[in-house]
Amino acid sequence: EADIYQTPRYLVIGTGKKITLECSQTMGHDKMYWYQQDPGMELHLIHYSYGVNSTEKGDLSSESTVSRIRTEHFPLTLESARPSHTSQYLCASSEGKYGTSGTNEQFFGPGTRLTVL
Amino acid sequence: GDSVTQMEGPVTLSEEAFLTINCTYTATGYPSLFWYVQYPGEGLQLLLKATKADDKGSNKGFEATYRKETTSFHLEKGSVQVSDSAVYFCALTSARGGSYIPTFGRGTSLIVHP
């Protein structure tokens, strides 16, 4: 069973607030990812990491930032939330270091549904 | 660049009907192919995968065959149940400069009526 956790599951917050979405995995995976999922269900990759101290921007431009200080932890931060940030955020992880096999599947957390008023 | 195209939904079926969700891809080299399923209120979970041409992935009655000649990975199930109602995503990973970052289709919603 996959062990990847996201907190909070739901968050309603006012414009201008700083927020951090937490993501942790206990599988020792090197690769971790953040996706934004729109109401039409399409997934947009916003950040990813190959391992500790590695962070990369994804295909969708995002005002969020991420850090990877520990293998198991990959938090996403919004310095100043806006209504346009309202969305579902999914965290995922997978085995394998940079340049290694792409045959490994991703394991997803349950998601954080963010609403910015 | 890499891309995945899957049929638009929603797909609406009666229980015990046959299901096909089409997926075609564009990628460099020899990608690995995946189907993920997302139930309401949850994250995605792997349904099945295939890592080389002519491989067939299968799980929970679902099947998909890696067809390199038609660049396709269509999902099929012989008899769907109400509990199969979910959103299905086709995905691939290929060596985009060594990164192996996945590319997802836009998802296909399946609704199964009793």
Tab-separated table of C-alpha atoms in Angstrom:
chain	number	residue	atom	x	y	z
A	1	GLU	CA	0.000	0.000	0.000
A	2	ALA	CA	1.241	3.464	-0.917
A	3	ASP	CA	2.259	5.673	1.983
A	4	ILE	CA	2.067	9.250	0.826
A	5	TYR	CA	0.267	11.843	2.871
A	6	GLN	CA	-1.005	15.342	2.269
A	7	THR	CA	-2.228	17.862	4.804
A	8	PRO	CA	-4.517	19.610	5.085
A	9	ARG	CA	-7.141	17.815	2.978
A	10	TYR	CA	-9.230	20.971	2.717
A	11	LEU	CA	-8.240	24.600	3.226
A	12	VAL	CA	-10.290	27.778	2.909
A	13	ILE	CA	-8.258	30.932	3.272
A	14	GLY	CA	-8.444	34.646	2.552
A	15	THR	CA	-6.578	36.530	-0.170
A	16	GLY	CA	-3.038	37.552	0.701
A	17	LYS	CA	-2.366	34.816	3.242
A	18	LYS	CA	0.782	32.697	3.146
A	19	ILE	CA	0.091	28.968	3.074
A	20	THR	CA	2.108	25.769	2.994
A	21	LEU	CA	0.712	22.495	1.693
A	22	GLU	CA	2.445	19.508	3.234
A	23	CYS	CA	3.414	16.289	1.466
A	24	SER	CA	5.282	13.369	2.998
A	25	GLN	CA	6.101	9.866	1.822
A	26	THR	CA	7.553	6.936	3.741
A	27	MET	CA	8.662	4.858	0.758
A	28	GLY	CA	12.123	6.403	0.397
A	29	HIS	CA	11.367	7.602	-3.143
A	30	ASP	CA	13.806	10.033	-4.708
A	31	LYS	CA	11.380	11.663	-7.154
A	32	MET	CA	8.498	13.783	-5.961
A	33	TYR	CA	5.972	15.925	-7.852
A	34	TRP	CA	3.277	18.539	-7.361
A	35	TYR	CA	0.304	18.736	-9.706
A	36	GLN	CA	-2.544	21.225	-9.975
A	37	GLN	CA	-5.791	19.606	-11.056
A	38	ASP	CA	-8.427	21.817	-12.623
A	39	PRO	CA	-12.208	21.248	-12.423
A	40	GLY	CA	-12.083	19.513	-15.822
A	41	MET	CA	-9.777	16.961	-14.137
A	42	GLU	CA	-6.704	17.720	-16.278
A	43	LEU	CA	-3.406	17.459	-14.379
A	44	HIS	CA	-0.771	20.187	-14.663
A	45	LEU	CA	2.760	19.549	-13.378
A	46	ILE	CA	3.907	22.602	-11.412
A	47	HIS	CA	7.035	21.367	-9.570
A	48	TYR	CA	9.176	18.261	-9.258
A	49	SER	CA	12.297	17.057	-7.505
A	50	TYR	CA	14.872	14.348	-8.227
A	51	GLY	CA	16.052	14.196	-4.631
A	52	VAL	CA	17.325	16.241	-1.700
A	53	ASN	CA	18.223	19.824	-2.672
A	54	SER	CA	16.801	19.328	-6.172
A	55	THR	CA	13.761	21.313	-7.336
A	56	GLU	CA	12.533	22.001	-10.880
A	57	LYS	CA	9.650	23.954	-12.353
A	58	GLY	CA	7.063	21.995	-14.266
A	59	ASP	CA	5.112	22.663	-17.420
A	60	LEU	CA	2.596	25.035	-15.831
A	61	SER	CA	3.846	28.354	-14.561
A	62	SER	CA	3.056	28.692	-10.883
A	63	GLU	CA	3.562	31.376	-8.259
A	64	SER	CA	4.249	28.695	-5.678
A	65	THR	CA	7.647	27.521	-4.453
A	66	VAL	CA	8.862	24.168	-3.150
A	67	SER	CA	11.749	22.848	-1.087
A	68	ARG	CA	13.322	19.405	-0.633
A	69	ILE	CA	15.458	19.362	2.479
A	70	ARG	CA	14.590	15.781	3.404
A	71	THR	CA	13.879	12.848	1.127
A	72	GLU	CA	10.459	12.207	2.619
A	73	HIS	CA	9.165	15.785	2.675
A	74	PHE	CA	8.207	18.079	-0.253
A	75	PRO	CA	6.167	21.086	0.911
A	76	LEU	CA	4.604	23.629	-1.446
A	77	THR	CA	4.304	27.282	-0.375
A	78	LEU	CA	2.205	30.154	-1.668
A	79	GLU	CA	3.538	33.454	-0.326
A	80	SER	CA	0.343	35.385	-1.058
A	81	ALA	CA	-2.742	33.379	-1.942
A	82	ARG	CA	-5.155	34.679	-4.589
A	83	PRO	CA	-8.546	33.416	-5.813
A	84	SER	CA	-6.833	32.197	-9.011
A	85	HIS	CA	-4.961	29.666	-6.821
A	86	THR	CA	-8.211	27.915	-5.956
A	87	SER	CA	-7.718	24.333	-7.106
A	88	GLN	CA	-6.982	20.740	-6.134
A	89	TYR	CA	-3.271	20.080	-5.459
A	90	LEU	CA	-1.925	16.543	-5.774
A	91	CYS	CA	1.461	15.336	-4.549
A	92	ALA	CA	3.108	12.199	-5.959
A	93	SER	CA	6.346	10.237	-5.686
A	94	SER	CA	8.135	7.537	-7.656
A	95	GLU	CA	11.229	5.373	-7.423
A	96	GLY	CA	14.393	6.002	-9.380
A	97	LYS	CA	17.025	8.698	-9.598
A	98	TYR	CA	17.557	11.118	-12.469
A	99	GLY	CA	18.356	9.312	-15.686
A	100	THR	CA	17.109	5.943	-14.485
A	101	SER	CA	14.223	3.821	-15.586
A	102	GLY	CA	10.892	5.375	-16.463
A	103	THR	CA	9.024	2.134	-15.886
A	104	ASN	CA	8.126	3.000	-12.308
A	105	GLU	CA	4.649	4.205	-11.538
A	106	GLN	CA	3.781	7.237	-9.465
A	107	PHE	CA	2.098	7.008	-6.074
A	108	PHE	CA	-0.334	9.831	-5.334
A	109	GLY	CA	-1.510	11.416	-2.126
A	110	PRO	CA	-5.220	12.104	-1.542
A	111	GLY	CA	-4.902	15.772	-2.481
A	112	THR	CA	-5.488	19.165	-0.866
A	113	ARG	CA	-8.492	21.142	-2.017
A	114	LEU	CA	-7.618	24.829	-1.662
A	115	THR	CA	-10.188	27.618	-1.806
A	116	VAL	CA	-9.006	31.224	-1.700
A	117	LEU	CA	-11.719	33.767	-1.005
B	1	GLY	CA	7.515	16.920	-27.241
B	2	ASP	CA	5.644	14.040	-25.669
B	3	SER	CA	1.863	14.029	-25.685
B	4	VAL	CA	-1.054	11.765	-24.777
B	5	THR	CA	-4.492	12.031	-26.349
B	6	GLN	CA	-7.460	10.226	-24.882
B	7	MET	CA	-11.101	10.287	-25.792
B	8	GLU	CA	-13.241	12.959	-24.237
B	9	GLY	CA	-15.860	12.043	-21.732
B	10	PRO	CA	-18.039	11.513	-20.052
B	11	VAL	CA	-18.507	7.953	-21.172
B	12	THR	CA	-21.864	6.723	-19.908
B	13	LEU	CA	-22.621	2.990	-19.846
B	14	SER	CA	-25.058	0.578	-18.300
B	15	GLU	CA	-23.772	-2.062	-15.907
B	16	GLU	CA	-22.261	-5.117	-17.663
B	17	ALA	CA	-21.585	-3.164	-20.868
B	18	PHE	CA	-18.252	-3.369	-22.698
B	19	LEU	CA	-15.852	-0.468	-22.142
B	20	THR	CA	-13.221	0.999	-24.426
B	21	ILE	CA	-11.360	4.226	-23.672
B	22	ASN	CA	-9.020	5.194	-26.489
B	23	CYS	CA	-5.507	6.493	-25.852
B	24	THR	CA	-2.856	7.418	-28.399
B	25	TYR	CA	0.544	8.920	-27.758
B	26	THR	CA	3.492	10.745	-29.280
B	27	ALA	CA	6.891	10.206	-27.704
B	28	THR	CA	10.551	9.843	-28.492
B	29	GLY	CA	12.190	6.483	-28.054
B	30	TYR	CA	10.369	3.690	-26.241
B	31	PRO	CA	8.053	5.050	-23.575
B	32	SER	CA	6.438	3.141	-20.744
B	33	LEU	CA	2.642	3.412	-20.754
B	34	PHE	CA	0.238	3.589	-17.829
B	35	TRP	CA	-3.430	3.802	-16.957
B	36	TYR	CA	-4.354	5.484	-13.683
B	37	VAL	CA	-7.796	5.700	-12.073
B	38	GLN	CA	-9.102	8.463	-9.805
B	39	TYR	CA	-12.156	7.795	-7.649
B	40	PRO	CA	-14.116	10.777	-6.296
B	41	GLY	CA	-12.284	12.645	-3.555
B	42	GLU	CA	-9.068	10.644	-3.940
B	43	GLY	CA	-5.712	10.868	-5.641
B	44	LEU	CA	-4.778	8.810	-8.683
B	45	GLN	CA	-3.778	5.176	-8.357
B	46	LEU	CA	-2.121	2.904	-10.865
B	47	LEU	CA	-4.529	0.616	-12.693
B	48	LEU	CA	-2.105	-1.114	-15.073
B	49	LYS	CA	1.055	-0.534	-17.066
B	50	ALA	CA	3.111	-1.857	-20.002
B	51	THR	CA	6.776	-1.160	-20.534
B	52	LYS	CA	7.478	-2.481	-24.033
B	53	ALA	CA	5.766	-3.083	-27.338
B	54	ASP	CA	3.107	-5.856	-27.414
B	55	ASP	CA	3.015	-6.071	-23.612
B	56	LYS	CA	-0.470	-6.397	-22.148
B	57	GLY	CA	-1.187	-4.841	-18.790
B	58	SER	CA	-4.143	-6.143	-16.806
B	59	ASN	CA	-5.776	-5.580	-13.438
B	60	LYS	CA	-9.293	-5.873	-11.949
B	61	GLY	CA	-10.691	-7.021	-15.303
B	62	PHE	CA	-9.203	-4.077	-17.196
B	63	GLU	CA	-6.705	-4.653	-20.011
B	64	ALA	CA	-4.576	-2.560	-22.341
B	65	THR	CA	-2.031	-3.609	-24.975
B	66	TYR	CA	1.020	-1.530	-25.950
B	67	ARG	CA	0.707	-1.103	-29.730
B	68	LYS	CA	3.807	0.590	-31.095
B	69	GLU	CA	2.680	0.411	-34.734
B	70	THR	CA	-0.431	2.463	-33.965
B	71	THR	CA	1.064	4.319	-30.957
B	72	SER	CA	-1.957	3.319	-28.900
B	73	PHE	CA	-2.773	1.926	-25.452
B	74	HIS	CA	-6.561	1.556	-25.370
B	75	LEU	CA	-8.218	0.553	-22.093
B	76	GLU	CA	-10.869	-2.187	-22.208
B	77	LYS	CA	-13.118	-4.057	-19.815
B	78	GLY	CA	-15.598	-6.706	-20.786
B	79	SER	CA	-18.269	-5.971	-18.193
B	80	VAL	CA	-18.265	-2.731	-16.208
B	81	GLN	CA	-19.740	-2.292	-12.744
B	82	VAL	CA	-21.170	0.753	-11.010
B	83	SER	CA	-18.052	0.757	-8.817
B	84	ASP	CA	-15.908	1.406	-11.924
B	85	SER	CA	-17.324	4.933	-12.145
B	86	ALA	CA	-14.247	7.153	-11.935
B	87	VAL	CA	-11.884	9.265	-14.030
B	88	TYR	CA	-9.282	7.336	-16.047
B	89	PHE	CA	-5.936	8.840	-17.102
B	90	CYS	CA	-3.576	7.505	-19.740
B	91	ALA	CA	0.071	8.441	-19.183
B	92	LEU	CA	3.571	7.798	-20.462
B	93	THR	CA	7.133	8.282	-19.342
B	94	SER	CA	9.989	8.656	-21.775
B	95	ALA	CA	13.576	9.815	-21.521
B	96	ARG	CA	13.037	13.524	-22.006
B	97	GLY	CA	16.691	14.391	-21.654
B	98	GLY	CA	16.996	11.760	-18.946
B	99	SER	CA	14.259	13.157	-16.775
B	100	TYR	CA	11.545	10.478	-17.224
B	101	ILE	CA	8.908	12.944	-16.102
B	102	PRO	CA	5.400	11.573	-16.810
B	103	THR	CA	3.027	13.048	-19.386
B	104	PHE	CA	-0.699	12.622	-18.726
B	105	GLY	CA	-3.765	12.698	-20.934
B	106	ARG	CA	-6.647	14.968	-19.960
B	107	GLY	CA	-8.655	12.213	-18.293
B	108	THR	CA	-11.879	10.463	-19.288
B	109	SER	CA	-14.801	10.342	-16.909
B	110	LEU	CA	-16.703	7.039	-16.811
B	111	ILE	CA	-20.234	6.866	-15.420
B	112	VAL	CA	-21.827	3.442	-15.028
B	113	HIS	CA	-25.566	3.218	-14.349
B	114	PRO	CA	-27.216	0.227	-12.626
